[in-house]
PDB file of C-alpha atoms in Angstrom:
ATOM      1  CA  UNK A 155      -3.671   2.000   5.709  1.00 90.00           C
ATOM      2  CA  UNK A 156      -5.064  -0.604   3.511  1.00 96.00           C
ATOM      3  CA  UNK A 157      -4.851  -4.193   4.003  1.00 97.00           C
ATOM      4  CA  UNK A 158      -4.982  -7.195   1.896  1.00 97.00           C
ATOM      5  CA  UNK A 159      -5.978 -10.603   2.781  1.00 95.00           C
ATOM      6  CA  UNK A 160      -5.970 -13.663   0.555  1.00 94.00           C
ATOM      7  CA  UNK A 161      -7.526 -16.899   1.175  1.00 90.00           C
ATOM      8  CA  UNK A 162      -8.057 -19.927  -0.785  1.00 90.00           C
ATOM      9  CA  UNK A 163      -4.259 -21.410  -1.320  1.00 80.00           C
ATOM     10  CA  UNK A 164      -4.095 -25.470  -0.788  1.00 85.00           C
ATOM     11  CA  UNK A 165      -2.605 -28.523  -2.819  1.00 94.00           C
ATOM     12  CA  UNK A 166      -4.133 -29.510  -5.743  1.00 94.00           C
ATOM     13  CA  UNK A 167      -4.175 -32.449  -7.886  1.00 96.00           C
ATOM     14  CA  UNK A 168      -3.793 -31.946 -12.095  1.00 97.00           C
ATOM     15  CA  UNK A 169      -6.902 -31.088 -13.959  1.00 97.00           C
ATOM     16  CA  UNK A 170      -8.618 -29.705 -10.100  1.00 96.00           C
ATOM     17  CA  UNK A 171     -10.155 -26.928  -9.690  1.00 97.00           C
ATOM     18  CA  UNK A 172      -9.404 -24.026  -7.192  1.00 96.00           C
ATOM     19  CA  UNK A 173     -10.870 -20.456  -6.175  1.00 97.00           C
ATOM     20  CA  UNK A 174      -8.441 -17.544  -4.626  1.00 97.00           C
ATOM     21  CA  UNK A 175      -9.823 -14.522  -3.026  1.00 98.00           C
ATOM     22  CA  UNK A 176      -8.762 -11.482  -2.174  1.00 98.00           C
ATOM     23  CA  UNK A 177     -10.227  -8.889   0.504  1.00 97.00           C
ATOM     24  CA  UNK A 178      -9.240  -4.781   0.752  1.00 97.00           C
ATOM     25  CA  UNK A 179     -10.110  -3.271   3.622  1.00 96.00           C
ATOM     26  CA  UNK A 180      -8.836   0.100   5.210  1.00 95.00           C
ATOM     27  CA  UNK A 181      -8.694   3.530   4.633  1.00 92.00           C
ATOM     28  CA  UNK A 182     -10.360   3.279   0.932  1.00 94.00           C
ATOM     29  CA  UNK A 183     -11.883   6.164  -1.691  1.00 93.00           C
ATOM     30  CA  UNK A 184     -12.680   3.508  -4.310  1.00 94.00           C
ATOM     31  CA  UNK A 185     -10.498   0.935  -5.473  1.00 96.00           C
ATOM     32  CA  UNK A 186      -9.499   0.584  -9.807  1.00 96.00           C
ATOM     33  CA  UNK A 187      -7.826  -2.720 -10.952  1.00 97.00           C
ATOM     34  CA  UNK A 188      -6.948  -5.337  -8.991  1.00 98.00           C
ATOM     35  CA  UNK A 189      -5.310  -7.827 -10.990  1.00 98.00           C
ATOM     36  CA  UNK A 190      -3.512 -11.063  -9.523  1.00 98.00           C
ATOM     37  CA  UNK A 191       0.614 -12.208  -9.387  1.00 98.00           C
ATOM     38  CA  UNK A 192       2.875 -15.351  -9.246  1.00 98.00           C
ATOM     39  CA  UNK A 193       5.846 -16.101  -8.496  1.00 98.00           C
ATOM     40  CA  UNK A 194       8.166 -19.109  -8.652  1.00 97.00           C
ATOM     41  CA  UNK A 195      11.351 -19.956  -6.261  1.00 94.00           C
ATOM     42  CA  UNK A 196      14.532 -17.892  -8.538  1.00 94.00           C
ATOM     43  CA  UNK A 197      11.836 -16.015 -10.688  1.00 96.00           C
ATOM     44  CA  UNK A 198      10.421 -12.644 -11.513  1.00 96.00           C
ATOM     45  CA  UNK A 199       6.586 -12.035 -10.233  1.00 97.00           C
ATOM     46  CA  UNK A 200       4.113 -12.269 -13.189  1.00 97.00           C
ATOM     47  CA  UNK A 201       0.853 -10.969 -13.950  1.00 98.00           C
ATOM     48  CA  UNK A 202      -1.666 -14.157 -13.722  1.00 98.00           C
ATOM     49  CA  UNK A 203      -4.764 -11.580 -14.604  1.00 98.00           C
ATOM     50  CA  UNK A 204      -6.428  -8.196 -13.994  1.00 98.00           C
ATOM     51  CA  UNK A 205      -9.882  -6.712 -14.177  1.00 98.00           C
ATOM     52  CA  UNK A 206     -11.011  -3.403 -14.062  1.00 97.00           C
ATOM     53  CA  UNK A 207     -13.339  -1.264 -11.468  1.00 94.00           C
ATOM     54  CA  UNK A 208     -15.938  -1.909 -14.734  1.00 94.00           C
ATOM     55  CA  UNK A 209     -15.103  -5.763 -14.983  1.00 93.00           C
ATOM     56  CA  UNK A 210     -12.998  -6.136 -18.139  1.00 97.00           C
ATOM     57  CA  UNK A 211     -10.735  -8.206 -17.364  1.00 98.00           C
ATOM     58  CA  UNK A 212      -7.386  -9.256 -18.764  1.00 98.00           C
ATOM     59  CA  UNK A 213      -4.908 -12.838 -19.425  1.00 98.00           C
ATOM     60  CA  UNK A 214      -1.627 -13.936 -19.157  1.00 98.00           C
ATOM     61  CA  UNK A 215      -1.103 -15.887 -22.563  1.00 97.00           C
ATOM     62  CA  UNK A 216      -1.219 -19.255 -20.263  1.00 97.00           C
ATOM     63  CA  UNK A 217      -4.039 -19.016 -18.352  1.00 98.00           C
ATOM     64  CA  UNK A 218      -6.450 -17.608 -20.560  1.00 97.00           C
ATOM     65  CA  UNK A 219      -9.892 -19.712 -21.088  1.00 97.00           C
ATOM     66  CA  UNK A 220      -9.009 -21.799 -17.602  1.00 98.00           C
ATOM     67  CA  UNK A 221      -9.181 -19.178 -15.443  1.00 98.00           C
ATOM     68  CA  UNK A 222     -11.286 -16.403 -14.800  1.00 98.00           C
ATOM     69  CA  UNK A 223     -10.649 -13.025 -12.855  1.00 98.00           C
ATOM     70  CA  UNK A 224     -14.273 -11.372 -11.111  1.00 97.00           C
ATOM     71  CA  UNK A 225     -14.675  -8.689  -8.541  1.00 97.00           C
ATOM     72  CA  UNK A 226     -17.135  -7.405  -5.602  1.00 97.00           C
ATOM     73  CA  UNK A 227     -17.394  -4.088  -5.848  1.00 96.00           C
ATOM     74  CA  UNK A 228     -19.501  -3.635  -3.045  1.00 95.00           C
ATOM     75  CA  UNK A 229     -17.361  -5.979  -0.208  1.00 96.00           C
ATOM     76  CA  UNK A 230     -13.978  -5.167  -2.395  1.00 96.00           C
ATOM     77  CA  UNK A 231     -12.584  -8.331  -2.988  1.00 97.00           C
ATOM     78  CA  UNK A 232     -11.108  -9.889  -5.929  1.00 98.00           C
ATOM     79  CA  UNK A 233     -11.879 -13.492  -7.257  1.00 98.00           C
ATOM     80  CA  UNK A 234      -9.275 -15.846  -9.419  1.00 98.00           C
ATOM     81  CA  UNK A 235     -11.010 -19.140 -10.314  1.00 98.00           C
ATOM     82  CA  UNK A 236      -8.686 -21.680 -11.489  1.00 98.00           C
ATOM     83  CA  UNK A 237      -9.742 -24.815 -13.513  1.00 98.00           C
ATOM     84  CA  UNK A 238      -8.062 -27.382 -15.196  1.00 98.00           C
ATOM     85  CA  UNK A 239      -4.933 -26.496 -12.867  1.00 97.00           C
ATOM     86  CA  UNK A 240      -1.256 -28.224 -14.756  1.00 97.00           C
ATOM     87  CA  UNK A 241       1.792 -28.060 -12.381  1.00 96.00           C
ATOM     88  CA  UNK A 242       3.226 -25.345 -13.653  1.00 96.00           C
ATOM     89  CA  UNK A 243       0.234 -23.210 -11.915  1.00 97.00           C
ATOM     90  CA  UNK A 244       1.885 -24.023  -8.966  1.00 97.00           C
ATOM     91  CA  UNK A 245       3.425 -20.398  -7.521  1.00 97.00           C
ATOM     92  CA  UNK A 246       2.655 -18.531  -4.505  1.00 97.00           C
ATOM     93  CA  UNK A 247      -0.361 -15.882  -5.902  1.00 97.00           C
ATOM     94  CA  UNK A 248      -0.533 -12.323  -5.262  1.00 98.00           C
ATOM     95  CA  UNK A 249      -3.412 -10.401  -5.075  1.00 98.00           C
ATOM     96  CA  UNK A 250      -2.672  -6.482  -5.614  1.00 98.00           C
ATOM     97  CA  UNK A 251      -5.456  -3.373  -6.386  1.00 98.00           C
ATOM     98  CA  UNK A 252      -4.718  -0.476  -7.800  1.00 97.00           C
ATOM     99  CA  UNK A 253      -6.413   2.142  -4.176  1.00 96.00           C
ATOM    100  CA  UNK A 254      -7.986   5.280  -4.046  1.00 94.00           C
ATOM    101  CA  UNK A 255      -7.253   6.797  -0.132  1.00 92.00           C
ATOM    102  CA  UNK A 256      -8.675   9.602  -1.432  1.00 89.00           C
ATOM    103  CA  UNK A 257      -9.073  11.468  -4.419  1.00 86.00           C
ATOM    104  CA  UNK A 258      -6.493  12.432  -5.650  1.00 91.00           C
ATOM    105  CA  UNK A 259      -3.591   9.798  -4.215  1.00 90.00           C
ATOM    106  CA  UNK A 260      -3.414   6.767  -5.623  1.00 92.00           C
ATOM    107  CA  UNK A 261      -1.113   3.489  -4.667  1.00 95.00           C
ATOM    108  CA  UNK A 262      -0.649   0.023  -5.099  1.00 96.00           C
ATOM    109  CA  UNK A 263      -1.041  -2.128  -2.190  1.00 97.00           C
ATOM    110  CA  UNK A 264       0.358  -5.849  -1.964  1.00 97.00           C
ATOM    111  CA  UNK A 265      -1.062  -9.061  -0.764  1.00 96.00           C
ATOM    112  CA  UNK A 266       1.099 -11.683   1.759  1.00 95.00           C
ATOM    113  CA  UNK A 267       0.959 -14.111  -0.780  1.00 95.00           C
ATOM    114  CA  UNK A 268      -0.959 -17.744  -1.293  1.00 95.00           C
ATOM    115  CA  UNK A 269       0.758 -20.766  -2.095  1.00 96.00           C
ATOM    116  CA  UNK A 270      -1.141 -22.942  -4.594  1.00 97.00           C
ATOM    117  CA  UNK A 271       0.106 -26.230  -5.193  1.00 97.00           C
ATOM    118  CA  UNK A 272      -0.576 -28.373  -7.700  1.00 97.00           C
ATOM    119  CA  UNK A 273       0.416 -32.215  -8.024  1.00 95.00           C
ATOM    120  CA  UNK A 274       0.613 -33.976 -10.447  1.00 86.00           C
TER     121      UNK A 274
END
């Protein structure tokens, strides 16, 4: 079994910064892509950013230039540095990881979510 545990969600003012962390633990052979998604009430979960095992990052247009995703493979941890935050960034943020639990088997795992609120 694999667990993803997120931390760092708080209340921040417009223009402020916040760093989210997500640590994976359990029966892990290796981790492929890791990413962050977010969801607001009544809307579908949307991709925020992803990063491959070699560090190649991809961002949704609304956060590009403001958010930075990174990972520490030795710690099985992914981070999301959020700068110049806006009220529309308010959401529950979820960590996602494509985890190889054996050489041949890969599954997607999700964290429990962490609330980020940006006040105007």
